Amino acid sequence: MNKVQYMRILEEELQALPQQEKEEALMYVAEYFDDSGLEEWEVAIQLGDPYEYAGNIKEELAGTPPPYPYSHDKKWNSRTQSPSSIPVSLPADAYGQDSALDHLDPERGSSLNIQDQPEPEQPARNRRSAQYSWKRVFSCYLK
Amino acid sequence: MDKGIFPVGGALLEMCVLAALKPADTYGYALTQKIQQRIPVSESTLYPVLRRLKKEGLLSTRDEMIDGRNRRYYILTDTGKEKLAWYRKEWREFASGIQALLDEFE
């Protein structure tokens, strides 16, 4: 895989991002190729699966909270300040009848009409990954 | 060092990126090299961290023309330096705690 091929997959995968976010990410990767001084296929291996690369960017933009958010009042570790509204223990029926956990219980499945529910569609990324096996394409280069 | 035994992500990766940028402004590829010389880090996790740190104001960037193309340098801001100092302190405590535990039960 060369630079153009790698970038094309990234661009496609980042299509849904705001224009500026997409451009900055693509620019970073393009510069990475140019600055490395390596063969393009070597850089592509360093960067790894382009779908995974794009996935990490999308995940970050989807609002993964920073590990320890900075705030100017020096309260670095916001996790230590737990709001008092969180109950210490949950009531016995906290998960209710319609909890997603119920679907995992075959004993209770019948009462939930699971059969009537349509098959969830596979995420696009999984479909693409199945067609395209990064490791297989580059297996000859991998030790 | 075996990759992946102790995953470097989250706060740890943030700290490493801030530390690697302390001596000088650095561009993406060089920054990756600096970090990877010491610890195994997947390149695909670095850009999201740089983006986040910039958004939080811990880093800024400047663009330079090199051989007719752009190169983006990442710069530690004063806020970034402050946070790095905080991370160092926290890390020293954590690392010495781990070490003390291992030593105690050796």
mmCIF file of C-alpha atoms in Angstrom:
data_model
loop_
_atom_site.group_PDB
_atom_site.id
_atom_site.type_symbol
_atom_site.label_atom_id
_atom_site.label_comp_id
_atom_site.label_asym_id
_atom_site.label_seq_id
_atom_site.Cartn_x
_atom_site.Cartn_y
_atom_site.Cartn_z
ATOM 1 C CA MET A 1 0.000 0.000 0.000
ATOM 2 C CA ASN A 2 1.379 3.416 -0.939
ATOM 3 C CA LYS A 3 0.700 6.890 0.399
ATOM 4 C CA VAL A 4 -2.133 7.666 -1.991
ATOM 5 C CA GLN A 5 -3.919 4.402 -1.279
ATOM 6 C CA TYR A 6 -3.523 4.837 2.467
ATOM 7 C CA MET A 7 -4.729 8.425 2.384
ATOM 8 C CA ARG A 8 -7.691 7.525 0.204
ATOM 9 C CA ILE A 9 -8.974 4.989 2.738
ATOM 10 C CA LEU A 10 -8.450 7.474 5.571
ATOM 11 C CA GLU A 11 -10.289 10.215 3.720
ATOM 12 C CA GLU A 12 -13.196 7.920 3.009
ATOM 13 C CA GLU A 13 -13.367 6.751 6.613
ATOM 14 C CA LEU A 14 -13.208 10.314 7.970
ATOM 15 C CA GLN A 15 -15.862 11.566 5.550
ATOM 16 C CA ALA A 16 -18.370 12.314 8.321
ATOM 17 C CA LEU A 17 -15.983 14.567 10.253
ATOM 18 C CA PRO A 18 -16.162 18.371 10.138
ATOM 19 C CA GLN A 19 -14.125 19.603 7.164
ATOM 20 C CA GLN A 20 -11.369 21.190 9.243
ATOM 21 C CA GLU A 21 -10.933 18.170 11.516
ATOM 22 C CA LYS A 22 -10.684 15.915 8.490
ATOM 23 C CA GLU A 23 -8.177 18.147 6.740
ATOM 24 C CA GLU A 24 -5.938 18.472 9.773
ATOM 25 C CA ALA A 25 -5.864 14.725 10.354
ATOM 26 C CA LEU A 26 -5.085 14.029 6.690
ATOM 27 C CA MET A 27 -2.409 16.699 6.694
ATOM 28 C CA TYR A 28 -0.765 15.103 9.716
ATOM 29 C CA VAL A 29 -0.603 11.726 8.012
ATOM 30 C CA ALA A 30 0.595 13.187 4.708
ATOM 31 C CA GLU A 31 3.407 15.008 6.525
ATOM 32 C CA TYR A 32 4.254 11.830 8.402
ATOM 33 C CA PHE A 33 4.785 10.046 5.077
ATOM 34 C CA ASP A 34 6.920 12.893 3.710
ATOM 35 C CA ASP A 35 9.018 13.420 6.843
ATOM 36 C CA SER A 36 9.852 9.779 7.430
ATOM 37 C CA GLY A 37 12.239 9.428 4.501
ATOM 38 C CA LEU A 38 11.156 5.782 4.282
ATOM 39 C CA GLU A 39 9.511 3.879 1.470
ATOM 40 C CA GLU A 40 5.781 4.534 1.408
ATOM 41 C CA TRP A 41 4.911 0.897 2.104
ATOM 42 C CA GLU A 42 7.152 0.929 5.165
ATOM 43 C CA VAL A 43 5.379 4.003 6.524
ATOM 44 C CA ALA A 44 2.015 2.383 5.830
ATOM 45 C CA ILE A 45 3.065 -0.568 8.000
ATOM 46 C CA GLN A 46 4.256 1.787 10.759
ATOM 47 C CA LEU A 47 0.930 3.599 10.730
ATOM 48 C CA GLY A 48 -0.967 0.320 10.798
ATOM 49 C CA ASP A 49 -4.418 -0.565 9.545
ATOM 50 C CA PRO A 50 -5.899 2.643 8.065
ATOM 51 C CA TYR A 51 -9.362 1.656 9.280
ATOM 52 C CA GLU A 52 -8.043 1.380 12.809
ATOM 53 C CA TYR A 53 -6.154 4.657 12.407
ATOM 54 C CA ALA A 54 -9.335 6.416 11.306
ATOM 55 C CA GLY A 55 -11.273 4.658 14.061
ATOM 56 C CA ASN A 56 -9.009 6.118 16.746
ATOM 57 C CA ILE A 57 -9.538 9.623 15.390
ATOM 58 C CA LYS A 58 -13.299 9.190 15.179
ATOM 59 C CA GLU A 59 -13.386 7.807 18.694
ATOM 60 C CA GLU A 60 -11.486 10.821 20.005
ATOM 61 C CA LEU A 61 -13.824 13.217 18.238
ATOM 62 C CA ALA A 62 -16.848 11.353 19.492
ATOM 63 C CA GLY A 63 -16.002 12.852 22.855
ATOM 64 C CA THR A 64 -13.858 10.412 24.790
ATOM 65 C CA PRO A 65 -13.160 12.388 27.942
ATOM 66 C CA PRO A 66 -9.507 13.337 28.479
ATOM 67 C CA PRO A 67 -7.790 11.244 31.153
ATOM 68 C CA TYR A 68 -7.337 14.169 33.516
ATOM 69 C CA PRO A 69 -8.926 17.331 32.208
ATOM 70 C CA TYR A 70 -7.094 20.511 32.872
ATOM 71 C CA SER A 71 -8.959 23.307 34.546
ATOM 72 C CA HIS A 72 -7.638 26.655 35.588
ATOM 73 C CA ASP A 73 -8.692 26.337 39.204
ATOM 74 C CA LYS A 74 -6.092 23.586 39.616
ATOM 75 C CA LYS A 75 -8.617 20.846 40.226
ATOM 76 C CA TRP A 76 -6.730 18.473 37.968
ATOM 77 C CA ASN A 77 -8.295 15.310 39.187
ATOM 78 C CA SER A 78 -12.001 15.777 38.623
ATOM 79 C CA ARG A 79 -12.628 12.096 39.343
ATOM 80 C CA THR A 80 -11.998 12.530 43.035
ATOM 81 C CA GLN A 81 -14.901 14.925 43.289
ATOM 82 C CA SER A 82 -17.819 12.540 43.120
ATOM 83 C CA PRO A 83 -21.187 14.255 43.286
ATOM 84 C CA SER A 84 -23.110 13.431 46.424
ATOM 85 C CA SER A 85 -26.159 12.631 44.307
ATOM 86 C CA ILE A 86 -24.714 9.246 43.310
ATOM 87 C CA PRO A 87 -26.250 6.605 45.578
ATOM 88 C CA VAL A 88 -23.850 4.363 47.452
ATOM 89 C CA SER A 89 -25.769 1.206 46.572
ATOM 90 C CA LEU A 90 -28.334 0.546 43.862
ATOM 91 C CA PRO A 91 -31.826 -0.720 44.762
ATOM 92 C CA ALA A 92 -32.497 -4.387 43.930
ATOM 93 C CA ASP A 93 -34.646 -3.566 40.887
ATOM 94 C CA ALA A 94 -32.316 -0.856 39.615
ATOM 95 C CA TYR A 95 -31.970 -2.521 36.226
ATOM 96 C CA GLY A 96 -35.711 -2.864 35.642
ATOM 97 C CA GLN A 97 -37.516 -5.190 33.262
ATOM 98 C CA ASP A 98 -36.241 -3.733 30.031
ATOM 99 C CA SER A 99 -32.573 -3.782 30.866
ATOM 100 C CA ALA A 100 -30.266 -4.698 28.014
ATOM 101 C CA LEU A 101 -28.883 -7.375 30.317
ATOM 102 C CA ASP A 102 -32.173 -9.281 30.060
ATOM 103 C CA HIS A 103 -31.459 -10.070 26.446
ATOM 104 C CA LEU A 104 -28.462 -12.098 27.545
ATOM 105 C CA ASP A 105 -30.640 -14.338 29.695
ATOM 106 C CA PRO A 106 -32.142 -17.156 27.587
ATOM 107 C CA GLU A 107 -34.674 -17.970 30.333
ATOM 108 C CA ARG A 108 -36.264 -14.567 29.996
ATOM 109 C CA GLY A 109 -35.838 -14.123 26.274
ATOM 110 C CA SER A 110 -39.318 -15.434 25.395
ATOM 111 C CA SER A 111 -41.140 -12.732 27.309
ATOM 112 C CA LEU A 112 -39.272 -10.037 25.440
ATOM 113 C CA ASN A 113 -40.317 -11.030 21.913
ATOM 114 C CA ILE A 114 -36.752 -11.131 20.749
ATOM 115 C CA GLN A 115 -37.842 -12.977 17.591
ATOM 116 C CA ASP A 116 -39.787 -9.953 16.432
ATOM 117 C CA GLN A 117 -36.787 -7.687 16.534
ATOM 118 C CA PRO A 118 -34.950 -7.141 13.245
ATOM 119 C CA GLU A 119 -31.365 -8.293 13.000
ATOM 120 C CA PRO A 120 -29.111 -5.367 13.925
ATOM 121 C CA GLU A 121 -27.185 -4.244 10.891
ATOM 122 C CA GLN A 122 -23.455 -4.743 11.061
ATOM 123 C CA PRO A 123 -21.497 -1.482 11.418
ATOM 124 C CA ALA A 124 -19.958 -0.361 8.156
ATOM 125 C CA ARG A 125 -16.448 -0.602 9.528
ATOM 126 C CA ASN A 126 -16.809 -4.305 10.239
ATOM 127 C CA ARG A 127 -18.062 -4.996 6.767
ATOM 128 C CA ARG A 128 -15.107 -3.207 5.266
ATOM 129 C CA SER A 129 -12.598 -4.899 7.535
ATOM 130 C CA ALA A 130 -13.892 -8.278 6.504
ATOM 131 C CA GLN A 131 -13.230 -7.584 2.843
ATOM 132 C CA TYR A 132 -9.892 -6.047 3.513
ATOM 133 C CA SER A 133 -7.434 -7.865 5.710
ATOM 134 C CA TRP A 134 -4.538 -5.583 6.426
ATOM 135 C CA LYS A 135 -2.448 -8.311 8.000
ATOM 136 C CA ARG A 136 -2.952 -10.634 5.044
ATOM 137 C CA VAL A 137 -1.979 -8.015 2.493
ATOM 138 C CA PHE A 138 1.243 -7.268 4.316
ATOM 139 C CA SER A 139 1.950 -10.706 5.732
ATOM 140 C CA CYS A 140 5.064 -11.033 3.595
ATOM 141 C CA TYR A 141 6.585 -7.999 5.316
ATOM 142 C CA LEU A 142 5.656 -8.900 8.847
ATOM 143 C CA LYS A 143 8.090 -10.909 10.908
ATOM 144 C CA MET B 1 10.690 -4.702 25.841
ATOM 145 C CA ASP B 2 7.598 -6.646 24.865
ATOM 146 C CA LYS B 3 4.875 -4.551 23.314
ATOM 147 C CA GLY B 4 1.538 -4.339 24.960
ATOM 148 C CA ILE B 5 2.228 -5.768 28.417
ATOM 149 C CA PHE B 6 1.781 -2.340 29.954
ATOM 150 C CA PRO B 7 -0.413 -0.413 27.516
ATOM 151 C CA VAL B 8 0.560 3.231 27.111
ATOM 152 C CA GLY B 9 -2.594 5.272 26.675
ATOM 153 C CA GLY B 10 -4.706 7.857 28.428
ATOM 154 C CA ALA B 11 -2.908 9.956 30.993
ATOM 155 C CA LEU B 12 0.354 8.058 30.554
ATOM 156 C CA LEU B 13 0.521 8.788 26.830
ATOM 157 C CA GLU B 14 -0.488 12.394 27.410
ATOM 158 C CA MET B 15 2.355 12.768 29.899
ATOM 159 C CA CYS B 16 4.876 11.177 27.518
ATOM 160 C CA VAL B 17 3.857 13.481 24.659
ATOM 161 C CA LEU B 18 4.132 16.583 26.849
ATOM 162 C CA ALA B 19 7.543 15.439 28.127
ATOM 163 C CA ALA B 20 8.889 14.708 24.642
ATOM 164 C CA LEU B 21 7.894 18.201 23.519
ATOM 165 C CA LYS B 22 9.596 19.950 26.416
ATOM 166 C CA PRO B 23 13.138 20.322 25.025
ATOM 167 C CA ALA B 24 12.094 21.653 21.613
ATOM 168 C CA ASP B 25 9.214 22.173 19.199
ATOM 169 C CA THR B 26 8.805 18.940 17.269
ATOM 170 C CA TYR B 27 6.890 17.742 14.201
ATOM 171 C CA GLY B 28 4.744 14.630 14.082
ATOM 172 C CA TYR B 29 7.189 12.089 12.681
ATOM 173 C CA ALA B 30 10.105 13.188 14.880
ATOM 174 C CA LEU B 31 7.890 13.182 17.950
ATOM 175 C CA THR B 32 6.802 9.607 17.262
ATOM 176 C CA GLN B 33 10.433 8.560 16.876
ATOM 177 C CA LYS B 34 11.420 10.233 20.123
ATOM 178 C CA ILE B 35 8.722 8.432 22.072
ATOM 179 C CA GLN B 36 9.122 5.084 20.331
ATOM 180 C CA GLN B 37 12.838 5.036 21.080
ATOM 181 C CA ARG B 38 11.903 4.584 24.705
ATOM 182 C CA ILE B 39 8.531 2.889 24.863
ATOM 183 C CA PRO B 40 6.273 0.937 22.505
ATOM 184 C CA VAL B 41 3.461 3.219 21.369
ATOM 185 C CA SER B 42 1.154 2.729 18.414
ATOM 186 C CA GLU B 43 1.395 5.633 15.983
ATOM 187 C CA SER B 44 -2.349 5.540 15.456
ATOM 188 C CA THR B 45 -2.898 6.691 19.051
ATOM 189 C CA LEU B 46 -0.618 9.723 18.814
ATOM 190 C CA TYR B 47 -2.536 12.020 16.494
ATOM 191 C CA PRO B 48 -5.715 11.921 18.601
ATOM 192 C CA VAL B 49 -3.662 12.854 21.680
ATOM 193 C CA LEU B 50 -1.950 15.751 19.903
ATOM 194 C CA ARG B 51 -5.302 17.009 18.704
ATOM 195 C CA ARG B 52 -6.804 16.827 22.176
ATOM 196 C CA LEU B 53 -3.831 18.516 23.857
ATOM 197 C CA LYS B 54 -4.029 21.331 21.332
ATOM 198 C CA LYS B 55 -7.733 21.709 21.900
ATOM 199 C CA GLU B 56 -7.147 21.939 25.645
ATOM 200 C CA GLY B 57 -4.529 24.618 25.122
ATOM 201 C CA LEU B 58 -1.624 22.509 26.355
ATOM 202 C CA LEU B 59 -0.017 22.629 22.904
ATOM 203 C CA SER B 60 0.019 25.093 20.071
ATOM 204 C CA THR B 61 1.295 24.648 16.527
ATOM 205 C CA ARG B 62 3.263 26.533 13.934
ATOM 206 C CA ASP B 63 3.681 25.687 10.273
ATOM 207 C CA GLU B 64 6.976 25.850 8.412
ATOM 208 C CA MET B 65 7.709 25.414 4.749
ATOM 209 C CA ILE B 66 10.246 22.634 4.118
ATOM 210 C CA ASP B 67 11.190 21.683 0.545
ATOM 211 C CA GLY B 68 8.086 23.405 -0.768
ATOM 212 C CA ARG B 69 5.701 21.625 1.564
ATOM 213 C CA ASN B 70 4.273 22.200 4.999
ATOM 214 C CA ARG B 71 5.599 20.833 8.265
ATOM 215 C CA ARG B 72 3.608 21.357 11.455
ATOM 216 C CA TYR B 73 5.529 21.786 14.676
ATOM 217 C CA TYR B 74 3.937 21.180 18.051
ATOM 218 C CA ILE B 75 4.817 23.568 20.851
ATOM 219 C CA LEU B 76 4.341 23.175 24.594
ATOM 220 C CA THR B 77 2.381 26.156 25.963
ATOM 221 C CA ASP B 78 2.809 27.550 29.463
ATOM 222 C CA THR B 79 -0.317 25.657 30.493
ATOM 223 C CA GLY B 80 1.235 22.548 28.989
ATOM 224 C CA LYS B 81 4.438 23.039 30.962
ATOM 225 C CA GLU B 82 2.401 23.460 34.096
ATOM 226 C CA LYS B 83 0.507 20.264 33.477
ATOM 227 C CA LEU B 84 3.719 18.403 32.669
ATOM 228 C CA ALA B 85 5.156 19.468 36.019
ATOM 229 C CA TRP B 86 2.018 18.185 37.706
ATOM 230 C CA TYR B 87 2.212 14.897 35.811
ATOM 231 C CA ARG B 88 5.867 14.452 36.845
ATOM 232 C CA LYS B 89 4.988 14.832 40.488
ATOM 233 C CA GLU B 90 2.059 12.422 40.242
ATOM 234 C CA TRP B 91 4.144 9.923 38.274
ATOM 235 C CA ARG B 92 7.017 9.950 40.763
ATOM 236 C CA GLU B 93 4.591 9.101 43.529
ATOM 237 C CA PHE B 94 2.892 6.366 41.526
ATOM 238 C CA ALA B 95 6.105 4.805 40.207
ATOM 239 C CA SER B 96 7.773 4.794 43.593
ATOM 240 C CA GLY B 97 4.650 3.198 45.053
ATOM 241 C CA ILE B 98 4.799 0.357 42.515
ATOM 242 C CA GLN B 99 8.514 -0.067 43.077
ATOM 243 C CA ALA B 100 8.105 -0.114 46.847
ATOM 244 C CA LEU B 101 5.394 -2.737 46.545
ATOM 245 C CA LEU B 102 7.551 -4.974 44.356
ATOM 246 C CA ASP B 103 10.536 -4.537 46.662
ATOM 247 C CA GLU B 104 8.513 -5.228 49.767
ATOM 248 C CA PHE B 105 7.285 -8.609 48.565
ATOM 249 C CA GLU B 106 10.348 -9.743 46.657
#
